[in-house]
Short mmCIF file of C-alpha atoms and ligand atoms in Angstrom, two decimals:
data_model
loop_
_atom_site.label_atom_id
_atom_site.label_comp_id
_atom_site.label_asym_id
_atom_site.label_seq_id
_atom_site.Cartn_x
_atom_site.Cartn_y
_atom_site.Cartn_z
CA MET A 1 6.51 -10.31 -16.67
CA ASN A 2 4.51 -12.58 -18.97
CA ASP A 3 7.30 -15.18 -18.75
CA ILE A 4 7.29 -15.12 -14.97
CA PHE A 5 3.55 -15.36 -15.03
CA ALA A 6 3.51 -18.28 -17.49
CA PHE A 7 6.33 -20.33 -15.98
CA GLY A 8 6.82 -18.95 -12.48
CA ASP A 9 10.11 -17.88 -10.91
CA GLU A 10 11.93 -18.96 -7.76
CA LEU A 11 9.15 -17.62 -5.50
CA GLY A 12 5.89 -18.34 -7.30
CA PRO A 13 3.08 -18.04 -8.20
CA ALA A 14 1.92 -21.16 -6.32
CA LYS A 15 -1.61 -21.12 -7.72
CA VAL A 16 -3.75 -19.21 -10.17
CA ILE A 17 -7.48 -19.84 -9.95
CA HIS A 18 -9.99 -18.48 -12.46
CA VAL A 19 -13.59 -18.31 -11.30
CA TYR A 20 -16.38 -18.00 -13.86
CA GLU A 21 -20.09 -18.17 -13.18
CA PRO A 22 -22.01 -17.16 -16.30
CA THR A 23 -25.46 -17.08 -14.71
CA LEU A 24 -24.29 -14.36 -12.30
CA GLY A 25 -21.84 -12.64 -14.65
CA LEU A 26 -19.00 -13.44 -12.23
CA ARG A 27 -15.49 -13.37 -13.62
CA ALA A 28 -12.65 -13.28 -11.11
CA VAL A 29 -9.11 -14.48 -10.48
CA LEU A 30 -7.14 -15.46 -7.40
CA VAL A 31 -3.34 -15.58 -7.45
CA VAL A 32 -1.65 -17.17 -4.45
CA ASP A 33 1.97 -16.27 -4.98
CA ASN A 34 3.86 -17.82 -2.09
CA VAL A 35 2.73 -19.46 1.15
CA ALA A 36 6.04 -20.50 2.74
CA ARG A 37 5.46 -18.03 5.59
CA GLY A 38 1.80 -18.98 6.06
CA PRO A 39 -1.56 -18.47 4.36
CA SER A 40 -1.47 -15.53 1.99
CA ILE A 41 -3.12 -12.21 2.85
CA GLY A 42 -3.99 -9.71 0.13
CA GLY A 43 -6.83 -7.52 -0.99
CA LEU A 44 -9.76 -8.15 -3.30
CA ARG A 45 -9.78 -5.50 -6.06
CA VAL A 46 -12.96 -4.76 -8.00
CA ALA A 47 -12.47 -2.84 -11.26
CA PRO A 48 -13.59 -3.22 -14.87
CA ASP A 49 -10.02 -3.28 -16.23
CA VAL A 50 -8.27 -5.73 -13.90
CA SER A 51 -6.25 -8.58 -15.39
CA THR A 52 -4.57 -11.82 -14.38
CA VAL A 53 -1.12 -10.27 -14.86
CA GLU A 54 -2.05 -7.30 -12.65
CA CYS A 55 -3.34 -9.75 -10.06
CA PHE A 56 -0.03 -11.60 -10.14
CA ARG A 57 2.03 -8.36 -9.81
CA LEU A 58 -0.04 -7.33 -6.81
CA ALA A 59 0.21 -10.82 -5.27
CA ARG A 60 4.02 -10.71 -5.61
CA ALA A 61 4.07 -7.26 -3.99
CA MET A 62 2.16 -8.79 -1.07
CA THR A 63 4.67 -11.66 -0.79
CA LEU A 64 7.45 -9.08 -0.43
CA LYS A 65 5.48 -6.77 1.87
CA ASN A 66 4.34 -9.52 4.22
CA SER A 67 7.75 -11.17 4.44
CA ALA A 68 9.58 -7.85 4.91
CA ALA A 69 7.15 -7.07 7.74
CA GLY A 70 7.93 -10.44 9.33
CA LEU A 71 4.29 -11.53 9.18
CA ALA A 72 3.34 -15.20 9.30
CA HIS A 73 1.65 -14.77 5.94
CA GLY A 74 2.47 -15.23 2.31
CA GLY A 75 1.30 -13.05 -0.56
CA GLY A 76 -1.86 -13.34 -2.58
CA LYS A 77 -4.36 -11.11 -4.31
CA SER A 78 -7.73 -11.46 -6.00
CA VAL A 79 -9.48 -9.42 -8.65
CA LEU A 80 -13.10 -9.33 -9.74
CA TYR A 81 -14.12 -7.80 -13.07
CA GLY A 82 -16.81 -5.15 -12.62
CA ASP A 83 -17.68 -1.54 -11.86
CA PRO A 84 -17.03 -0.98 -8.15
CA ARG A 85 -20.06 1.37 -8.06
CA MET A 86 -22.48 -1.31 -9.30
CA PRO A 87 -25.74 -1.64 -7.27
CA ARG A 88 -25.09 -2.95 -3.77
CA GLU A 89 -27.24 -6.09 -4.19
CA GLN A 90 -25.33 -7.08 -7.32
CA LYS A 91 -21.96 -6.43 -5.67
CA GLU A 92 -22.93 -8.49 -2.63
CA ARG A 93 -24.09 -11.37 -4.85
CA LEU A 94 -20.85 -11.37 -6.87
CA ILE A 95 -18.54 -11.09 -3.87
CA ARG A 96 -20.41 -13.78 -1.95
CA ALA A 97 -20.33 -16.08 -4.98
CA PHE A 98 -16.59 -15.50 -5.47
CA ALA A 99 -15.88 -16.15 -1.79
CA HIS A 100 -18.02 -19.29 -1.92
CA ALA A 101 -16.09 -20.58 -4.94
CA LEU A 102 -12.89 -20.16 -2.89
CA ARG A 103 -14.34 -21.63 0.30
CA ASN A 104 -11.77 -24.45 0.40
CA GLU A 105 -8.82 -22.22 -0.55
CA GLN A 106 -7.29 -22.09 2.94
CA ASP A 107 -4.14 -20.58 1.44
CA TYR A 108 -5.87 -17.22 0.93
CA ILE A 109 -7.32 -14.70 3.38
CA PHE A 110 -9.36 -11.89 1.81
CA GLY A 111 -8.68 -8.23 2.62
CA PRO A 112 -10.03 -4.93 1.25
CA ASP A 113 -8.46 -3.10 -1.71
CA MET A 114 -9.60 -0.68 -4.41
CA GLY A 115 -13.33 -1.12 -4.94
CA THR A 116 -13.95 -3.10 -1.74
CA ASP A 117 -14.42 -2.03 1.87
CA GLU A 118 -15.21 -3.39 5.31
CA THR A 119 -18.83 -4.20 4.34
CA CYS A 120 -17.55 -6.39 1.48
CA MET A 121 -15.20 -8.12 3.93
CA ALA A 122 -18.14 -8.71 6.29
CA TRP A 123 -19.95 -10.56 3.44
CA VAL A 124 -16.84 -12.71 2.83
CA LYS A 125 -16.46 -13.45 6.53
CA ASP A 126 -20.12 -14.41 6.77
CA GLU A 127 -19.75 -16.63 3.71
CA ILE A 128 -16.46 -18.47 4.44
CA GLY A 129 -15.03 -17.11 7.74
CA ARG A 130 -11.71 -15.93 6.24
CA ALA A 131 -11.39 -12.14 5.90
CA THR A 132 -9.57 -9.16 7.42
CA GLY A 133 -10.44 -5.46 7.35
CA LEU A 134 -13.79 -6.15 9.02
CA PRO A 135 -16.23 -3.64 10.53
CA ALA A 136 -15.63 -2.86 14.22
CA ALA A 137 -18.92 -4.61 15.01
CA MET A 138 -17.28 -7.87 13.85
CA GLY A 139 -14.04 -7.34 15.77
CA GLY A 140 -12.33 -5.35 13.03
CA ILE A 141 -9.83 -2.52 13.46
CA PRO A 142 -10.84 0.40 11.18
CA LEU A 143 -7.35 0.84 9.73
CA ASP A 144 -8.11 3.75 7.38
CA GLU A 145 -9.98 5.65 10.08
CA ILE A 146 -7.15 5.33 12.60
CA GLY A 147 -4.39 5.88 10.03
CA ALA A 148 -2.45 2.60 10.29
CA THR A 149 -0.49 3.22 7.09
CA GLY A 150 0.15 6.89 7.94
CA TRP A 151 1.51 5.80 11.32
CA GLY A 152 4.00 3.53 9.58
CA LEU A 153 5.01 6.29 7.14
CA PHE A 154 5.66 8.61 10.07
CA HIS A 155 8.04 6.10 11.69
CA CYS A 156 9.72 5.51 8.38
CA ALA A 157 10.34 9.29 8.19
CA GLU A 158 11.77 9.42 11.71
CA VAL A 159 14.29 6.70 10.96
CA ALA A 160 15.19 7.95 7.48
CA ALA A 161 15.52 11.67 8.29
CA PRO A 162 19.05 11.50 9.76
CA TYR A 163 20.22 9.50 6.71
CA CYS A 164 19.21 12.47 4.53
CA GLY A 165 20.55 15.10 6.91
CA ILE A 166 17.13 16.53 7.73
CA LYS A 167 15.26 17.20 10.97
CA LEU A 168 11.56 16.46 11.18
CA THR A 169 10.92 19.61 13.17
CA GLY A 170 10.40 22.28 10.56
CA ALA A 171 10.75 19.82 7.63
CA ARG A 172 8.54 20.82 4.69
CA VAL A 173 6.24 18.03 3.50
CA ALA A 174 4.30 17.69 0.23
CA ILE A 175 1.68 14.98 -0.20
CA GLN A 176 0.17 13.72 -3.43
CA GLY A 177 -3.28 12.32 -2.59
CA TYR A 178 -4.84 13.62 0.62
CA GLY A 179 -6.88 10.47 1.31
CA ALA A 180 -6.76 7.79 4.01
CA VAL A 181 -3.00 7.34 3.72
CA GLY A 182 -1.98 10.93 2.96
CA LYS A 183 -3.98 12.80 5.57
CA HIS A 184 -2.89 10.58 8.46
CA ALA A 185 0.77 10.71 7.42
CA ALA A 186 0.41 14.51 7.41
CA ARG A 187 -1.20 14.47 10.86
CA PHE A 188 1.49 12.32 12.52
CA LEU A 189 4.31 14.30 10.87
CA ALA A 190 2.74 17.63 11.90
CA GLN A 191 2.48 16.40 15.49
CA ARG A 192 6.24 15.92 15.36
CA GLY A 193 6.80 19.50 14.12
CA ALA A 194 6.91 19.03 10.34
CA MET A 195 5.05 21.52 8.13
CA LEU A 196 2.68 20.53 5.31
CA VAL A 197 3.38 22.94 2.44
CA ALA A 198 1.38 21.24 -0.32
CA ALA A 199 -1.31 18.59 -0.75
CA SER A 200 -3.17 17.39 -3.80
CA ASP A 201 -6.17 15.29 -4.73
CA SER A 202 -7.75 14.36 -8.03
CA HIS A 203 -9.06 17.95 -8.41
CA GLY A 204 -5.87 19.94 -7.89
CA THR A 205 -2.98 21.00 -5.67
CA LEU A 206 -3.08 23.33 -2.69
CA ARG A 207 0.22 25.06 -1.91
CA ASN A 208 1.11 27.29 1.00
CA PRO A 209 4.78 27.77 1.93
CA ARG A 210 3.70 29.21 5.33
CA GLY A 211 2.07 25.88 6.24
CA ILE A 212 -1.35 24.22 5.98
CA ASP A 213 -3.49 23.18 8.96
CA VAL A 214 -3.56 19.39 8.47
CA ASP A 215 -6.69 18.77 10.58
CA LYS A 216 -8.66 21.57 8.97
CA LEU A 217 -7.76 20.18 5.54
CA ALA A 218 -8.73 16.63 6.60
CA ARG A 219 -12.13 17.83 7.90
CA LEU A 220 -12.73 19.57 4.62
CA LYS A 221 -11.94 16.37 2.68
CA ASP A 222 -14.13 14.31 5.02
CA ASP A 223 -17.01 16.71 4.18
CA GLY A 224 -16.64 15.72 0.52
CA LYS A 225 -14.78 18.86 -0.56
CA THR A 226 -11.42 19.10 -2.33
CA VAL A 227 -8.05 20.43 -1.20
CA CYS A 228 -8.70 23.42 -3.49
CA ASP A 229 -11.55 24.52 -1.19
CA TYR A 230 -9.03 25.26 1.60
CA PRO A 231 -9.24 29.02 2.10
CA ASP A 232 -5.57 29.94 2.46
CA GLY A 233 -2.98 29.21 -0.26
CA ALA A 234 -2.46 28.92 -3.98
CA ARG A 235 -4.70 26.56 -5.97
CA LEU A 236 -2.70 24.88 -8.71
CA ASP A 237 -3.27 22.07 -11.17
CA ARG A 238 -3.30 18.46 -9.99
CA ASP A 239 0.28 17.54 -10.87
CA ALA A 240 1.81 20.81 -9.60
CA VAL A 241 2.48 19.02 -6.30
CA ILE A 242 5.43 17.36 -8.06
CA ASP A 243 7.18 20.77 -8.41
CA VAL A 244 6.85 21.85 -4.78
CA GLU A 245 10.16 22.27 -3.02
CA CYS A 246 10.22 20.28 0.21
CA GLU A 247 12.29 17.95 2.36
CA ILE A 248 9.79 15.06 2.33
CA TRP A 249 7.58 14.09 -0.62
CA ILE A 250 4.90 11.44 -0.17
CA PRO A 251 3.03 9.86 -3.09
CA ALA A 252 -0.26 8.53 -1.70
CA ALA A 253 -2.48 8.24 -4.75
CA ARG A 254 -1.90 6.34 -8.01
CA PRO A 255 0.74 4.05 -9.59
CA ASP A 256 3.45 5.37 -11.94
CA VAL A 257 2.96 9.06 -11.09
CA VAL A 258 6.71 9.78 -11.21
CA ARG A 259 8.48 8.57 -14.32
CA GLU A 260 11.64 9.24 -16.32
CA ASP A 261 9.84 12.12 -18.09
CA ASN A 262 8.88 14.10 -14.96
CA VAL A 263 11.25 12.95 -12.20
CA GLN A 264 13.52 15.97 -12.76
CA ARG A 265 10.73 18.17 -11.42
CA LEU A 266 10.97 16.70 -7.90
CA LYS A 267 12.91 18.93 -5.47
CA THR A 268 13.12 16.91 -2.32
CA ARG A 269 15.54 14.93 -0.13
CA LEU A 270 13.38 12.04 0.99
CA VAL A 271 10.49 10.15 -0.64
CA LEU A 272 8.24 7.81 1.35
CA GLN A 273 6.13 5.67 -0.97
CA GLY A 274 2.66 5.62 0.56
CA ALA A 275 1.02 4.41 -2.67
CA ASN A 276 1.85 1.08 -4.34
CA ILE A 277 4.33 1.25 -7.27
CA PRO A 278 4.08 5.08 -7.52
CA PHE A 279 7.46 5.48 -9.31
CA THR A 280 8.86 3.67 -12.33
CA PRO A 281 12.15 1.82 -11.73
CA GLY A 282 13.93 4.29 -14.05
CA ALA A 283 12.73 7.27 -12.01
CA GLU A 284 13.90 5.63 -8.79
CA LYS A 285 17.33 5.07 -10.30
CA ILE A 286 17.65 8.73 -11.34
CA LEU A 287 16.75 9.85 -7.82
CA HIS A 288 19.20 7.40 -6.25
CA ASP A 289 21.98 8.74 -8.49
CA LYS A 290 21.09 12.28 -7.31
CA GLY A 291 21.32 11.24 -3.66
CA VAL A 292 17.57 11.40 -2.95
CA ILE A 293 16.48 8.57 -0.65
CA VAL A 294 13.33 6.75 -1.80
CA ILE A 295 11.88 4.28 0.70
CA PRO A 296 10.08 1.64 -1.39
CA ASP A 297 6.35 1.01 -1.09
CA PHE A 298 6.54 -2.49 0.38
CA ILE A 299 8.65 -1.21 3.29
CA ALA A 300 7.05 2.22 3.84
CA ASN A 301 3.33 1.48 3.41
CA ALA A 302 3.13 -1.90 5.21
CA GLY A 303 1.20 -0.40 8.16
CA GLY A 304 -2.15 -1.38 6.66
CA VAL A 305 -1.37 -5.07 6.18
CA ILE A 306 0.39 -5.31 9.55
CA CYS A 307 -2.81 -3.97 11.11
CA ALA A 308 -4.91 -6.45 9.09
CA ALA A 309 -2.75 -9.41 10.16
CA MET A 310 -3.00 -8.31 13.81
CA GLU A 311 -6.77 -7.97 13.49
CA TYR A 312 -6.94 -11.54 12.12
CA ARG A 313 -5.35 -12.75 15.35
CA GLY A 314 -7.75 -10.74 17.50
CA ALA A 315 -5.20 -8.10 18.57
CA THR A 316 -6.18 -4.69 19.91
CA GLU A 317 -5.71 -1.41 18.06
CA ARG A 318 -2.97 -0.46 20.50
CA ALA A 319 -1.03 -3.67 19.88
CA ALA A 320 -1.41 -3.16 16.12
CA PHE A 321 0.06 0.37 16.34
CA GLN A 322 2.95 -0.95 18.41
CA ALA A 323 3.68 -3.71 15.89
CA ILE A 324 3.59 -1.22 12.99
CA GLU A 325 6.02 1.07 14.78
CA GLU A 326 8.48 -1.71 15.63
CA LYS A 327 8.41 -3.45 12.27
CA ILE A 328 8.60 -0.38 10.07
CA ARG A 329 11.35 1.24 12.13
CA ALA A 330 13.43 -1.97 12.06
CA ASN A 331 12.99 -2.47 8.33
CA THR A 332 13.72 1.13 7.39
CA GLU A 333 16.86 1.00 9.50
CA ALA A 334 17.95 -2.34 7.96
CA VAL A 335 17.38 -1.09 4.42
CA LEU A 336 19.18 2.22 4.95
CA ALA A 337 22.09 0.58 6.74
CA ALA A 338 22.55 -1.74 3.72
CA VAL A 339 22.28 1.23 1.35
CA LYS A 340 25.00 3.05 3.27
CA ALA A 341 27.31 0.07 3.67
CA ARG A 342 27.04 -1.33 0.15
CA ASN A 343 25.86 1.59 -1.97
CA LEU A 344 22.76 -0.31 -3.05
CA SER A 345 19.55 1.47 -4.00
CA PRO A 346 16.92 1.28 -1.23
CA ARG A 347 14.76 -0.88 -3.50
CA ALA A 348 17.58 -3.34 -4.18
CA ALA A 349 18.32 -3.55 -0.45
CA ALA A 350 14.64 -4.01 0.41
CA LEU A 351 14.17 -6.68 -2.27
CA GLU A 352 17.16 -8.56 -0.93
CA LEU A 353 15.82 -8.40 2.63
CA ALA A 354 12.30 -9.50 1.69
CA THR A 355 13.40 -12.25 -0.73
CA GLN A 356 15.85 -13.64 1.80
CA ARG A 357 13.05 -13.94 4.36
CA VAL A 358 10.81 -15.78 1.90
CA LYS A 359 13.64 -18.14 0.93
CA GLN A 360 14.44 -18.86 4.57
CA ALA A 361 10.84 -19.86 5.11
CA MET A 362 10.92 -21.94 1.91
CA SER A 363 13.94 -23.84 3.24
CA TYR A 364 11.70 -25.42 5.91
CA ARG A 365 9.23 -26.77 3.40
CA ARG A 366 8.97 -30.44 2.57
CA TRP A 367 10.79 -29.89 -0.72
CA PRO A 368 13.28 -27.16 0.16
CA ILE A 369 14.95 -25.53 -2.82
CA PHE A 370 17.11 -22.99 -0.98
P1 LIG B 1 -8.03 7.07 -0.83
O1 LIG B 1 -9.01 6.80 -1.90
O2 LIG B 1 -8.51 7.24 0.57
O3 LIG B 1 -7.23 8.42 -1.19
C1 LIG B 1 -6.63 8.64 -2.40
C2 LIG B 1 -6.54 10.15 -2.63
O4 LIG B 1 -5.78 10.38 -3.81
C3 LIG B 1 -7.89 10.84 -2.84
O5 LIG B 1 -7.92 12.05 -2.12
C4 LIG B 1 -7.91 11.11 -4.35
O6 LIG B 1 -8.66 12.27 -4.69
C5 LIG B 1 -6.45 11.34 -4.62
N1 LIG B 1 -6.03 11.14 -6.00
C6 LIG B 1 -6.47 10.22 -6.91
N2 LIG B 1 -5.79 10.36 -8.06
C7 LIG B 1 -4.91 11.37 -7.87
C8 LIG B 1 -3.92 11.97 -8.67
N3 LIG B 1 -3.69 11.55 -9.91
N4 LIG B 1 -3.18 12.98 -8.15
C9 LIG B 1 -3.39 13.39 -6.89
N5 LIG B 1 -4.31 12.86 -6.08
C10 LIG B 1 -5.05 11.87 -6.56
O7 LIG B 1 -6.94 5.92 -0.95
P2 LIG B 1 -5.87 5.48 0.16
O8 LIG B 1 -6.42 4.37 0.96
O9 LIG B 1 -5.35 6.70 0.84
O10 LIG B 1 -4.75 4.83 -0.78
C11 LIG B 1 -3.85 5.64 -1.49
C12 LIG B 1 -2.80 4.75 -2.14
O11 LIG B 1 -2.07 4.05 -1.13
C13 LIG B 1 -3.35 3.66 -3.07
O12 LIG B 1 -2.41 3.48 -4.11
C14 LIG B 1 -3.37 2.42 -2.19
O13 LIG B 1 -3.27 1.22 -2.98
C15 LIG B 1 -2.12 2.63 -1.37
N6 LIG B 1 -2.12 1.95 -0.07
C16 LIG B 1 -3.13 2.14 0.82
C17 LIG B 1 -3.08 1.55 2.07
C18 LIG B 1 -4.15 1.79 3.09
O14 LIG B 1 -3.94 1.41 4.26
N7 LIG B 1 -5.26 2.42 2.77
C19 LIG B 1 -2.00 0.70 2.40
C20 LIG B 1 -0.98 0.51 1.47
C21 LIG B 1 -1.05 1.15 0.23
#
């Protein structure tokens, strides 16, 4: 990774910009990985422990996600060092100063990520005019509220189910992380007849093999409670969700939650990666060898960025949902068809598809290399 970062590979990174403003205490980095498909879109992450390498890994993930989704955007990401819960005035000052420093960086469009939200994007928009994930009052589509990523995960499940020999009606679903992504995926799947049998959050796991009312659980979470406050079912420790037998398992929380040392605990047929990089490559390989289908993050969870790109062009919420449905269904089908025909892992097939699309775009550049 350090080598790629230092010297670049066939895709990027195109630019790495360090921003430092000692009088404000601003330290931040922008990585624009690849812009062959258009200006890069990617979130601004605020955390005390971010790094340039992390920024590059996330920017590359956006290159793959945006190209797989057929968006007219490349991949980029920015990180700002700091506690995301710092006082609002300080956060606004730092974010505005960072945006201002990048005011001429037309190759990058800001979006929200961990530690930033629609208010932060409104500050960026006000400062330089280039941001997605805006408040509705500024023409934004509230993608977490409407469940853009969950909608994509649902379509991914519909397409993948026959490849794993399962039916969505009656399928048992377990979700790690009942937040913006997890709860909406649960809602759309339940509407199609699937049954939520377990859900977790940072406090614990709730398990009920007879089924959990997805809306009741979401209301409880919205009221600031935890899944363990749900009245009906067993309350287990946080990672017990990994052991729950089900047909569909959805990680929607943190990176690297399933690794070589705990992957054997999963008892499922299909995994839809709602979170970014939730499994290690070794764990994915073990599951592939066992015949479990794992739809990779940059295919399965692209609903959010598709919605953001549509918002940037002034599209309606309805049009955004339609685009998510079409793009995620087509990509899931393409990946699984390649898996079946050539016995590739879903990640290898998805990487091939996304990289090919970036290279095609690069072939039209002034100095084509492919
Ligand atoms: P969120 O903060 O709304 O929800 C995350 C949930 O996970 C919370 O309920 C939290 O309590 C729980 N959680 C945290 N650590 C956990 C752990 N170790 N075990 C179990 N639960 C845990 O966040 P979100 O927007 O739903 O995002 C979830 C993941 O999906 C993140 O990795 C994010 O990067 C990724 N993602 C989000 C979107 C989007 O549209 N929001 C799009 C693509 C990818």
